[in-house]
Coordinates of C-alpha atoms in Angstrom, one line a residue:
X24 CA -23.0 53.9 -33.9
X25 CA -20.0 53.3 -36.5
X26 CA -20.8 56.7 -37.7
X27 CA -20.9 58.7 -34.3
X28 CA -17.7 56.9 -33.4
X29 CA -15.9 57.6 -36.1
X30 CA -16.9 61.6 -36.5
X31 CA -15.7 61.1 -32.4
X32 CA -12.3 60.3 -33.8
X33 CA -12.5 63.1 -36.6
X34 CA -12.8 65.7 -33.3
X35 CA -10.1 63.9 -31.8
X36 CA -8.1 64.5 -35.0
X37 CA -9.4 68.4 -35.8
X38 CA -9.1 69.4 -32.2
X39 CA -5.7 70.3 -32.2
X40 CA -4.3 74.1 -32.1
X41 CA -2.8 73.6 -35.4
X42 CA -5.6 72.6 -37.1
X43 CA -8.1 75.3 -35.0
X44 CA -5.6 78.0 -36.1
X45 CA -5.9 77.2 -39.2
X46 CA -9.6 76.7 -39.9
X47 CA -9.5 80.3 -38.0
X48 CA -7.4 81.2 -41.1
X49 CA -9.2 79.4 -43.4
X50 CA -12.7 81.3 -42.5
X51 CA -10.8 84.7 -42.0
X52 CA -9.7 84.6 -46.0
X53 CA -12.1 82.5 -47.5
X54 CA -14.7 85.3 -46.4
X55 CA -12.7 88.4 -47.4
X56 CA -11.9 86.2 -50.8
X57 CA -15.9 85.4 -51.1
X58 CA -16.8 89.3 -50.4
X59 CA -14.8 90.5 -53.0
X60 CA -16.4 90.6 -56.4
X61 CA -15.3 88.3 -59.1
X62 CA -12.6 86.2 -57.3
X63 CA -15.3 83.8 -55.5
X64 CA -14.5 80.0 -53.9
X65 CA -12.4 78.6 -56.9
X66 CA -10.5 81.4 -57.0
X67 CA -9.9 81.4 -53.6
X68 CA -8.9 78.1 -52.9
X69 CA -7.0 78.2 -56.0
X70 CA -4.6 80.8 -55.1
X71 CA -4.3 79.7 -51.3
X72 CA -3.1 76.0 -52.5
X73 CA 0.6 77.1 -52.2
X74 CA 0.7 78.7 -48.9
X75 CA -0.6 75.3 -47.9
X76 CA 2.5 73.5 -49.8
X77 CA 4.7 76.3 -48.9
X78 CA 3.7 76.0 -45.1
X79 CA 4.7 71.8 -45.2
X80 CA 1.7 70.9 -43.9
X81 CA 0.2 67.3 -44.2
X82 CA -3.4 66.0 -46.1
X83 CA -5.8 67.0 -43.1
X84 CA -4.5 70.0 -42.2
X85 CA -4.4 71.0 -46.0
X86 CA -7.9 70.0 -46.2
X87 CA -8.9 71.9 -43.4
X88 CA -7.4 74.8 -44.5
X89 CA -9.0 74.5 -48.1
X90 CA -12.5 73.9 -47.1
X91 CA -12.7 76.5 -44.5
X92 CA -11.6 78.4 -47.2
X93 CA -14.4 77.0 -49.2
X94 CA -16.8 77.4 -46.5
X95 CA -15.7 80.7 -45.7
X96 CA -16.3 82.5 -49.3
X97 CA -19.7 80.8 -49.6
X98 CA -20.8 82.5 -46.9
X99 CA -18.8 86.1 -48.0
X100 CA -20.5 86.3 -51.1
X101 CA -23.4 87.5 -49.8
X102 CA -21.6 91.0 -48.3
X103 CA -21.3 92.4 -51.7
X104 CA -24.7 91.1 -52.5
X105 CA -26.4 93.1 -49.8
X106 CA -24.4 96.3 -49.5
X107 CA -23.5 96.9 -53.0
X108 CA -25.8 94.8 -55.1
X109 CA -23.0 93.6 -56.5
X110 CA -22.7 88.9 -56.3
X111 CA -19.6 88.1 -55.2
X112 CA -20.0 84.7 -57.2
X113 CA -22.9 83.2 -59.1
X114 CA -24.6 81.6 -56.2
X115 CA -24.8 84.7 -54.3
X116 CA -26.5 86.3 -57.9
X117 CA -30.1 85.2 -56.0
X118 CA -29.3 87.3 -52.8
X119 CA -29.5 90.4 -54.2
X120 CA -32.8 90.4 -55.0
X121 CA -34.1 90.7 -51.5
X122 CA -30.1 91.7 -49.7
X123 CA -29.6 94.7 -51.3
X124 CA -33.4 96.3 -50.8
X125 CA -33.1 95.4 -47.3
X126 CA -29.8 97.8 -47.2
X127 CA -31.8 100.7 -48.7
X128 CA -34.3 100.5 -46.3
X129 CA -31.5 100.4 -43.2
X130 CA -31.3 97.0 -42.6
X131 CA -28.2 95.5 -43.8
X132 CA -26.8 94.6 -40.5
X133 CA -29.7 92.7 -40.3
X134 CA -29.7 91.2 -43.5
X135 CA -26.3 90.3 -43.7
X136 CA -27.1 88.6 -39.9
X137 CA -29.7 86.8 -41.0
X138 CA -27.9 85.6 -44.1
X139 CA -25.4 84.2 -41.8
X140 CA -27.5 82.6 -39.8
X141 CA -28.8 81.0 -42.9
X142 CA -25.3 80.1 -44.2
X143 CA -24.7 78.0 -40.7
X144 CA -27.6 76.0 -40.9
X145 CA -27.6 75.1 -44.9
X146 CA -23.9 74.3 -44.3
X147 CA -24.8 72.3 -40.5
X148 CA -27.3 70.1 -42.6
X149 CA -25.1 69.5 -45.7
X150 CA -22.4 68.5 -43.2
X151 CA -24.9 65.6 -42.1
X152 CA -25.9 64.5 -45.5
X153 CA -22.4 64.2 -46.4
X154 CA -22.4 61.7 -43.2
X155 CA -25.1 60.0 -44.0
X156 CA -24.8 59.8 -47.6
X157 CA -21.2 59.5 -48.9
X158 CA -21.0 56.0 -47.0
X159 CA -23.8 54.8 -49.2
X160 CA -22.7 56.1 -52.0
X161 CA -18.5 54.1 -51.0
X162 CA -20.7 50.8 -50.9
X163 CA -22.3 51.4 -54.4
X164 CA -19.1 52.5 -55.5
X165 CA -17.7 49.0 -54.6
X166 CA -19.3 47.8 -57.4
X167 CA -17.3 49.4 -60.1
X168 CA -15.2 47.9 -62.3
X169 CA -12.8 49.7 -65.3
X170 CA -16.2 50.3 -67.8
X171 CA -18.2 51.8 -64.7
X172 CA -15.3 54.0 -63.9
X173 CA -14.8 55.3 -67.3
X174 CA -18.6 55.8 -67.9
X175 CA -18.4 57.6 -64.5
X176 CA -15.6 60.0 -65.9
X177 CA -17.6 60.5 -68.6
X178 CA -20.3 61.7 -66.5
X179 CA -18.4 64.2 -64.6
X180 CA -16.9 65.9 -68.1
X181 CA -20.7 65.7 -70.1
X182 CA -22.4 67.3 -66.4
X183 CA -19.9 70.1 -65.4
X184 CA -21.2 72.7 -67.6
X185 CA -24.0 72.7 -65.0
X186 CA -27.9 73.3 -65.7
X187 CA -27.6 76.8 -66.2
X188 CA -24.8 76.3 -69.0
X189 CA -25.8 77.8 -72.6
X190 CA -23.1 76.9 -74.6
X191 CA -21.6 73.1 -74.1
X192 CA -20.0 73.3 -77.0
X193 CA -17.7 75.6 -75.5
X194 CA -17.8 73.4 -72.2
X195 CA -17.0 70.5 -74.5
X196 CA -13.8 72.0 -75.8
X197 CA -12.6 72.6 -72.7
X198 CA -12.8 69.0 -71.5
X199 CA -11.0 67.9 -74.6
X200 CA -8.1 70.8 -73.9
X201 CA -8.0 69.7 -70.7
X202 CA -8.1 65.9 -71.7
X203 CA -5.4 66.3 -74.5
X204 CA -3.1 68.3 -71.8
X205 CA -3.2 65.4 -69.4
X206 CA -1.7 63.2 -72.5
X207 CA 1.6 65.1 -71.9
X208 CA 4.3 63.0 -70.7
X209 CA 5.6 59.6 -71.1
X210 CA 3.2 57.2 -71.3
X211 CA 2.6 54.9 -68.3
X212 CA 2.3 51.7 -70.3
X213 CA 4.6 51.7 -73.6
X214 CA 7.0 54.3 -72.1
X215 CA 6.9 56.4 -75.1
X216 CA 7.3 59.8 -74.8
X217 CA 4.0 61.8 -75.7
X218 CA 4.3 66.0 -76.8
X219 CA 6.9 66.3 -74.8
X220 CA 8.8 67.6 -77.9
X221 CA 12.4 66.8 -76.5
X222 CA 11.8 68.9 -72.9
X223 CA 12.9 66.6 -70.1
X224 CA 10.9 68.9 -67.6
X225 CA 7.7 67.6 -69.6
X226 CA 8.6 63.9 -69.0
X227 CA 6.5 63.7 -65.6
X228 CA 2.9 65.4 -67.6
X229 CA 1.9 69.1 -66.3
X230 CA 1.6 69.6 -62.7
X231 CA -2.0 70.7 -62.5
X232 CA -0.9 72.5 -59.3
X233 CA 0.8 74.7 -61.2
X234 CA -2.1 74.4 -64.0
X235 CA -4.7 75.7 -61.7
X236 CA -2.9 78.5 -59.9
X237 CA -2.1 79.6 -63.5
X238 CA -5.6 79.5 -64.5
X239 CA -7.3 81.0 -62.1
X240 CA -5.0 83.3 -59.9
X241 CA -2.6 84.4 -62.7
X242 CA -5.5 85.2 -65.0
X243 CA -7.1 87.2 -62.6
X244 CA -4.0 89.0 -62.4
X245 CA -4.2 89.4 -66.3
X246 CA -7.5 90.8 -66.4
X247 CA -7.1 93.2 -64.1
X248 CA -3.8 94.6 -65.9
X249 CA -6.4 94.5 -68.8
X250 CA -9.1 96.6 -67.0
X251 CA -6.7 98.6 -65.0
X252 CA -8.2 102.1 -65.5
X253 CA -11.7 101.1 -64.7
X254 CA -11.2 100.7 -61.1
X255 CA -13.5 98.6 -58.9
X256 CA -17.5 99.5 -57.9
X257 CA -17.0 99.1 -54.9
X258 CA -14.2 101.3 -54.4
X259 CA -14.7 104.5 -52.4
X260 CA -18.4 103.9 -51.5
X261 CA -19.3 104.7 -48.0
X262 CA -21.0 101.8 -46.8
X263 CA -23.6 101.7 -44.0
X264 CA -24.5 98.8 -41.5
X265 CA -27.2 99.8 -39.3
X266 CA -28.4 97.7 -36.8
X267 CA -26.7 94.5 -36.5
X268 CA -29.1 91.8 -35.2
X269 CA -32.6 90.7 -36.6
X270 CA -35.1 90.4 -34.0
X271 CA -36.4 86.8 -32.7
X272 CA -39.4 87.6 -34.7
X273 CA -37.6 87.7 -38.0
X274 CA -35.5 84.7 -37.2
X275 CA -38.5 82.7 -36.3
X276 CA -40.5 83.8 -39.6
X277 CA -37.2 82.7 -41.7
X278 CA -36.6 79.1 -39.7
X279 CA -38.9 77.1 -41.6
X280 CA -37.5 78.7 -45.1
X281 CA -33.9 78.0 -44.2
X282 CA -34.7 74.0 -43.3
X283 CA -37.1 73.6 -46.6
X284 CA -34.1 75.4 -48.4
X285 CA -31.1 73.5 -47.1
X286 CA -32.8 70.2 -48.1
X287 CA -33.4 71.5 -50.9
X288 CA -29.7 72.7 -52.3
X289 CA -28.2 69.6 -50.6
X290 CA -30.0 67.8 -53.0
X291 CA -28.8 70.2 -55.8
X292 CA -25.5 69.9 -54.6
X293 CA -24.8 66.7 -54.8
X294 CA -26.1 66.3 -58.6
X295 CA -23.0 66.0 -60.4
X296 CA -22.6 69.8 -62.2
X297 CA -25.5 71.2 -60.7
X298 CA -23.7 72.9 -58.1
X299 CA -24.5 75.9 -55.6
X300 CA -25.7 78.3 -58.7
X301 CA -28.6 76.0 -59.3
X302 CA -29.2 75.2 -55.8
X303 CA -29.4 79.0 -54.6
X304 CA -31.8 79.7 -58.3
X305 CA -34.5 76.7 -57.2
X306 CA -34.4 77.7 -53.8
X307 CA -35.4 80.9 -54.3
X308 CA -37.9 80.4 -57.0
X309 CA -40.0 77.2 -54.6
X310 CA -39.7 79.6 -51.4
X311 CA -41.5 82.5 -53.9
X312 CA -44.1 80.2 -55.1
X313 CA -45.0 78.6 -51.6
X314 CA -44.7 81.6 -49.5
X315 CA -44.7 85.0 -51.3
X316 CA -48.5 85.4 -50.8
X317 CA -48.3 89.7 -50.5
X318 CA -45.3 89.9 -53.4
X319 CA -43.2 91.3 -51.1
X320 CA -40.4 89.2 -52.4
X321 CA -37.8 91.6 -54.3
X322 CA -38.5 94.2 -52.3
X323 CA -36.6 93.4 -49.1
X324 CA -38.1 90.2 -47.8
X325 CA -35.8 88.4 -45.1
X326 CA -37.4 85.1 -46.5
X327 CA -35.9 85.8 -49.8
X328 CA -32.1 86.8 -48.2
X329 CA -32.6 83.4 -46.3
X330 CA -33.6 81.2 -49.3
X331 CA -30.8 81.5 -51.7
X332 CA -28.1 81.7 -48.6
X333 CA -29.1 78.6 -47.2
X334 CA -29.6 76.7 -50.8
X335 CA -26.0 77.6 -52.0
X336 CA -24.1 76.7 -48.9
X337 CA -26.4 73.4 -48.4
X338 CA -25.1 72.9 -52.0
X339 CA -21.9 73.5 -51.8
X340 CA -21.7 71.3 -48.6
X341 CA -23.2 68.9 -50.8
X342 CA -21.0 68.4 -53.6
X343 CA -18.1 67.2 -51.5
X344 CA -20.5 63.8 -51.1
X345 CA -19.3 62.6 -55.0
X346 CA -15.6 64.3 -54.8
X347 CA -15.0 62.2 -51.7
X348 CA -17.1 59.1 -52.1
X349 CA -16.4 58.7 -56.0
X350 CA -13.9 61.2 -57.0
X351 CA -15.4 63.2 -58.8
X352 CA -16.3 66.8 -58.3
X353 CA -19.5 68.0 -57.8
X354 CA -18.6 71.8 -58.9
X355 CA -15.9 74.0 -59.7
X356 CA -14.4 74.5 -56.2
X357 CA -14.7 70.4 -55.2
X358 CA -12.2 69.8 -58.6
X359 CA -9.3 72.0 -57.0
X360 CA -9.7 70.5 -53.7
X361 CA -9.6 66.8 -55.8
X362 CA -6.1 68.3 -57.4
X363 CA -5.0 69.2 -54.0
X364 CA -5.9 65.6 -52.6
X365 CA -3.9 64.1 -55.8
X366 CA -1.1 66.2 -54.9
X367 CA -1.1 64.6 -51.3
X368 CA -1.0 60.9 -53.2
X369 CA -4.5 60.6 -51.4
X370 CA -6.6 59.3 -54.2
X371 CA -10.3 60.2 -54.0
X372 CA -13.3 57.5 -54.2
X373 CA -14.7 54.7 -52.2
X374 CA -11.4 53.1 -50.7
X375 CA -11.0 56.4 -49.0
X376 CA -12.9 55.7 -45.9
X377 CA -11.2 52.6 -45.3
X378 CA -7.3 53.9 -46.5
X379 CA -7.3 57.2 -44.9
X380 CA -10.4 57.5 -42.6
X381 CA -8.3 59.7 -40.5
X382 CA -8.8 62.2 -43.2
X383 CA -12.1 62.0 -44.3
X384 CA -13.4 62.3 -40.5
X385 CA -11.3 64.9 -39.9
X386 CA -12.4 66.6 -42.4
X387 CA -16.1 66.1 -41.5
X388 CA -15.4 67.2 -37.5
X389 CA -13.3 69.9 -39.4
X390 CA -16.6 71.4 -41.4
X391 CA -18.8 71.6 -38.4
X392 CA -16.1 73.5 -36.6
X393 CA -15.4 75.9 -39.3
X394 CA -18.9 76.6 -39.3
X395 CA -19.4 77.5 -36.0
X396 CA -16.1 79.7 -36.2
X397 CA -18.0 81.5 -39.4
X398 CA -20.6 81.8 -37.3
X399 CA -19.1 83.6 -34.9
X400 CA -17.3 85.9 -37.1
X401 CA -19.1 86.9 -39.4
X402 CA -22.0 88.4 -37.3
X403 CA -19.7 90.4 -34.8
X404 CA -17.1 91.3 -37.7
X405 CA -18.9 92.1 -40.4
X406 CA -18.1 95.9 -40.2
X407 CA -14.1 95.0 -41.3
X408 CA -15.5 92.8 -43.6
X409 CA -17.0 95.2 -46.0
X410 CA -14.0 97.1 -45.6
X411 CA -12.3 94.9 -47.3
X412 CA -14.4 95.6 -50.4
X413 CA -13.1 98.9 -50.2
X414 CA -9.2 97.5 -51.1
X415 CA -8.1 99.3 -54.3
X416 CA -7.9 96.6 -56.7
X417 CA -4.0 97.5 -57.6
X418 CA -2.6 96.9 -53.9
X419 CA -5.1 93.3 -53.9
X420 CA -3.8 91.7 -57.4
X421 CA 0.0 92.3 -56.2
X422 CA -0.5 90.4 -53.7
X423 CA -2.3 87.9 -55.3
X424 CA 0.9 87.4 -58.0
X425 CA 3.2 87.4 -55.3
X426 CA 1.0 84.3 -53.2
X427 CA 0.8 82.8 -56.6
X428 CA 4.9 82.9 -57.5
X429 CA 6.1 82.4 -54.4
X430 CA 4.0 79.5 -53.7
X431 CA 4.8 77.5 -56.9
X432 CA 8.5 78.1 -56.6
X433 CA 8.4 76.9 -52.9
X434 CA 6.8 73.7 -53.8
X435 CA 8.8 72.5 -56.7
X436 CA 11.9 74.6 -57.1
X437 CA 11.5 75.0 -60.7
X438 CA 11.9 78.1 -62.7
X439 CA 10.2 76.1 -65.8
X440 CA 7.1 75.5 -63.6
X441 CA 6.9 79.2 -63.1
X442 CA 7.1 79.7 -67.0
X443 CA 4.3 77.0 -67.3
X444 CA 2.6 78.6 -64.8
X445 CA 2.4 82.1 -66.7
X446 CA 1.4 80.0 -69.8
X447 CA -1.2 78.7 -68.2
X448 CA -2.3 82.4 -67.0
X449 CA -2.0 83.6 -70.1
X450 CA -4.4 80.7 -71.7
X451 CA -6.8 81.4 -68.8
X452 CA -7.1 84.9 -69.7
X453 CA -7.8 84.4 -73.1
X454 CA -10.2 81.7 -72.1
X455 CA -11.8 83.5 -69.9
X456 CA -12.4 86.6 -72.8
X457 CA -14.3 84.3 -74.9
X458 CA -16.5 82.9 -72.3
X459 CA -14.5 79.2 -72.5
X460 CA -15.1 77.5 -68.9
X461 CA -11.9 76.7 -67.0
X462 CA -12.9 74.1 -64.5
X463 CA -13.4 71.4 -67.4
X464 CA -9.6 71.8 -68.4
X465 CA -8.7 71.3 -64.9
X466 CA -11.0 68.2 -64.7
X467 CA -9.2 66.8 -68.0
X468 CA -5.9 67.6 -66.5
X469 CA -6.9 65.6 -63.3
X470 CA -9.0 62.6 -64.4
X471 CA -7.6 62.4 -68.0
X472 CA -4.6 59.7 -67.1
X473 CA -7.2 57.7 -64.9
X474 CA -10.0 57.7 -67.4
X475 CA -7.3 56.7 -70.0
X476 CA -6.1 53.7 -67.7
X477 CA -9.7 52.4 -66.9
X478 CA -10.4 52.0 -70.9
X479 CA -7.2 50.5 -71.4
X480 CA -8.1 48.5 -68.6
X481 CA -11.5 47.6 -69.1
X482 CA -10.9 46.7 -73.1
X483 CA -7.6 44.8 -72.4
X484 CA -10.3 42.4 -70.3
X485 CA -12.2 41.8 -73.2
X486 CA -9.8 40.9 -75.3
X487 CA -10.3 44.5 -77.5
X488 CA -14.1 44.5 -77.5
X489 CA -15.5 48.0 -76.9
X490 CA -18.8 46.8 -76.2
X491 CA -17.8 46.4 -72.6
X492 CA -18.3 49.5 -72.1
X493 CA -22.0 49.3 -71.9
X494 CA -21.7 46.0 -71.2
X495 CA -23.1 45.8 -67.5
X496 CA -26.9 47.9 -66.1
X497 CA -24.4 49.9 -64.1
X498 CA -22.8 50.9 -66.6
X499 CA -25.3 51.8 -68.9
X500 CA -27.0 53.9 -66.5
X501 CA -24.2 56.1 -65.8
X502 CA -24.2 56.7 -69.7
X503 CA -28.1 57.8 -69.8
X504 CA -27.2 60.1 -67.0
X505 CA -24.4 61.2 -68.4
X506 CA -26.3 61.9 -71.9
X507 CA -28.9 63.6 -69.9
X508 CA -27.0 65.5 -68.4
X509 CA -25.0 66.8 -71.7
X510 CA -28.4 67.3 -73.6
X511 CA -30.7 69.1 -70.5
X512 CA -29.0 72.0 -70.8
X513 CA -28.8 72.4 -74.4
X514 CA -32.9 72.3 -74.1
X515 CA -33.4 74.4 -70.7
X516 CA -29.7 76.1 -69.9
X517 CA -30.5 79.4 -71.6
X518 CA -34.1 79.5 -70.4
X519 CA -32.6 79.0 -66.4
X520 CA -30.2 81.0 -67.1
X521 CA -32.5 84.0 -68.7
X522 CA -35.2 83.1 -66.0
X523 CA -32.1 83.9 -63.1
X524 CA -30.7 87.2 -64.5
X525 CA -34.8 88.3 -65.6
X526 CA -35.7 87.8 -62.0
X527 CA -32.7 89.6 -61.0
X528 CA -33.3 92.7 -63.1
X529 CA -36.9 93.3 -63.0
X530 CA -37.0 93.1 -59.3
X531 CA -34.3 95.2 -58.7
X532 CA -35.5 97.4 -61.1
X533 CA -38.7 97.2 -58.0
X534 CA -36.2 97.6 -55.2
X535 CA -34.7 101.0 -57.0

């Protein structure tokens, strides 16, 4: 009953016509961002973060913004998927196999309905697990002391590089980049100045506002000044819809696939590092194996547009459970949204739910009406929708710079931030060249002054012994986790990885 009366006070709290405009918003761009290849949730929420700053609007309303924008590219990914054969984002890597076969034959109306459809009811059940789980998870959380939280720190840097990384070396480095950039700054407990190298602006640390619109947006930016005469595939294409509604029967045969699948990538989801890549990949692969009696999936099957759809939004519902109930991010996306909450002075983890219920339930109310609202968009509106993938790529980045400069300057006033923020563009894009994973420099940049605090802490308490850190069974499962988590890649990450784009090719390779 606690439960149902507080999501009641969430809708009290979303229900407002600022906050309904701006989930509106929120789903309008988050799909068009999702739909276009390459840019993809992180991205999107990434280079929206100053509008919301710019726009002065408080840590719900933010929030609500963000995840709608969240929401909404999850479920855009898919349009490139289907009508081009082209994923907007990883996840959406696992709809092509059926999506795009479906538009050959005439049906991509109907497959990018029924996808949809699918996206609403992985992200409907996710929404209840993060109801009915993240509570749990605050009371566990209770438990933790200084060497729980820093093994718990620990877990999200060694599990980021997800189950379908194949090099965490590389996913390693980043965490330390990140880690030695939060170090920046005077330090909080001897008040010595740290690589600050006499520049006053460098006193406070980095803003990782500025770090992560740098990374992601500017970079973006860089690459396509890089690639400039290549143009985009999608480009020019005439694209076809067809009919726009799948028939009851087609719905009915998919209904049983969507529920096994959304259980199935909320779980996924809320595995630290696993994320909606790995939720979309099993989903898939367990609805081939049960159901896919006649091989027909790869060759158009609406079960097989249904699977992955519902798997990667259930997961991507479901990695909000750790970034709000323990504060750390459960994928890419879920680390910008934990920068944006710092930036609000809202700190992530179990107190939450008691501090700031109003945001947390608002949030929650929010995420059910967003997606209704995509819902409702994205069947009737689909048609301007993959119109936006035909956007020449040189009027799109423009406007991505401008969002990107404006935005920073509006929240701090600082021409140095700006400079920093090109640096960090700059970085990003050579990052990004040699295949160096950007989300664990963000995490280091967010968690790196907390996880340095909670050691200090937690050895200061035991009078300098460092055994503390494994000194309690909580603690010393988070580190077997943690280890597992660093080392199960290194043994199966290529072979997932190989196993998704070999699936990919040789059944397209059917399709064609």
């Amino acid at each position: 009953m606690d439960i149902l009366a507080n999501l009641g006070d969430g809708f009290a709290i979303a229900i407002t016509w600022q906050n309904l405009l701006l989930a509106l918003l929120g789903c309008f761009l988050g799909t068009i961002m999702g739909a276009l290849p390459g840019l993809g949730p992180s991205n999107g929420v990434a280079i929206l973060i100053p509008l919301a700053f710019t726009m002065g609007l408080g840590a719900t309303p933010s929030l609500i913004l963000l995840t709608s924008v969240y929401y909404g590219a999850m479920y855009g990914g898919r349009i490139s998927s289907i009508l081009l054969n082209i994923p907007g984002d990883e996840p959406a890597m696992m709809t092509c196999l059926d999506g795009h076969p479906m538009a050959r034959k005439g049906m991509a109306g109907e497959a990018l309905s029924l996808s949809g459809v699918a996206s609403f009811i992985g992200a409907f059940i996710a929404t209840w697990g993060l109801i009915l789980l993240a509570p749990q998870l605050v009371k566990i959380a209770l438990l933790f002391g200084p060497a729980e939280y820093f093994a718990l720190f620990a877990l999200a840097f060694m599990t980021l590089g997800g189950v379908s990384s194949t090099n965490q070396a590389k996913s390693a480095f980043a965490a330390a980049l990140g880690l030695g950039l939060a170090t920046i700054g005077v330090d909080t407990q001897t008040g010595v100045p740290r690589f600050t190298f006499g520049e006053v602006h460098l006193y406070d640390g980095l803003d990782f506002l500025v770090a992560i619109v740098g990374l992601f947006a500017l970079s973006e930016v860089f690459i396509f000044l890089e690639n400039r005469h290549g143009g985009s595939d999608a480009e020019g294409k005439k694209i076809s819809i067809g009919k726009l509604y799948p028939p009851l029967s087609m719905l009915k045969q998919c209904t049983p696939t969507m529920l096994r699948t959304s259980l199935l990538g909320f779980v996924a989801g809320v595995l630290p590092g696993a994320g909606a890549s790995l939720g979309s990949f099993i989903s898939y692969s367990m609805e081939k194996r049960l159901v896919d009696r006649e091989n027909t999936f790869g060759t158009g099957d609406p079960r097989g547009v249904a699977a992955p759809e519902a798997g990667n939004n259930a997961a991507a519902g479901g990695a909000l459970v750790p970034m709000l109930a323990l504060g750390v991010p459960g994928s890419g996306t879920t680390a910008v949204l934990l920068a944006v909450l710092l930036a609000l002075n809202i700190t992530p983890g179990p107190l939450l739910f008691t501090q700031n219920p109003d945001v947390v339930w608002g949030l929650i109310a929010a995420l059910f009406i967003a997606n209704i609202m995509l819902l409702a968009m994205n069947i009737p509106m689909v048609g301007l929708f993959t119109r936006v993938l035909m956007v020449p790529s040189r009027i799109l980045m423009p406007i991505v710079a401008m969002v990107s400069f404006v935005g920073i300057y509006g929240i701090s006033g600082s021409t140095f931030d700006l400079l920093v923020m090109i640096g960090f563009g700059m970085m990003g894009w050579g990052l990004r060249k040699l295949d160096v994973p950007l989300v664990p420099i963000i995490l280091g940049t967010l968690l790196g002054n907390a996880m340095e605090n909670n050691l200090r802490r937690a050895v200061t308490i035991d009078n300098g012994n460092w055994w503390t850190l494994v000194d309690s069974p909580l603690s010393i499962a988070l580190w077997a986790i943690a280890i597992i988590g660093f080392v199960l890649p290194l043994i199966i990450g290529a072979r997932v990885k190989a196993r998704m784009h070999a699936r990919r090719d040789s059944e397209g390779a059917i399709s064609d």
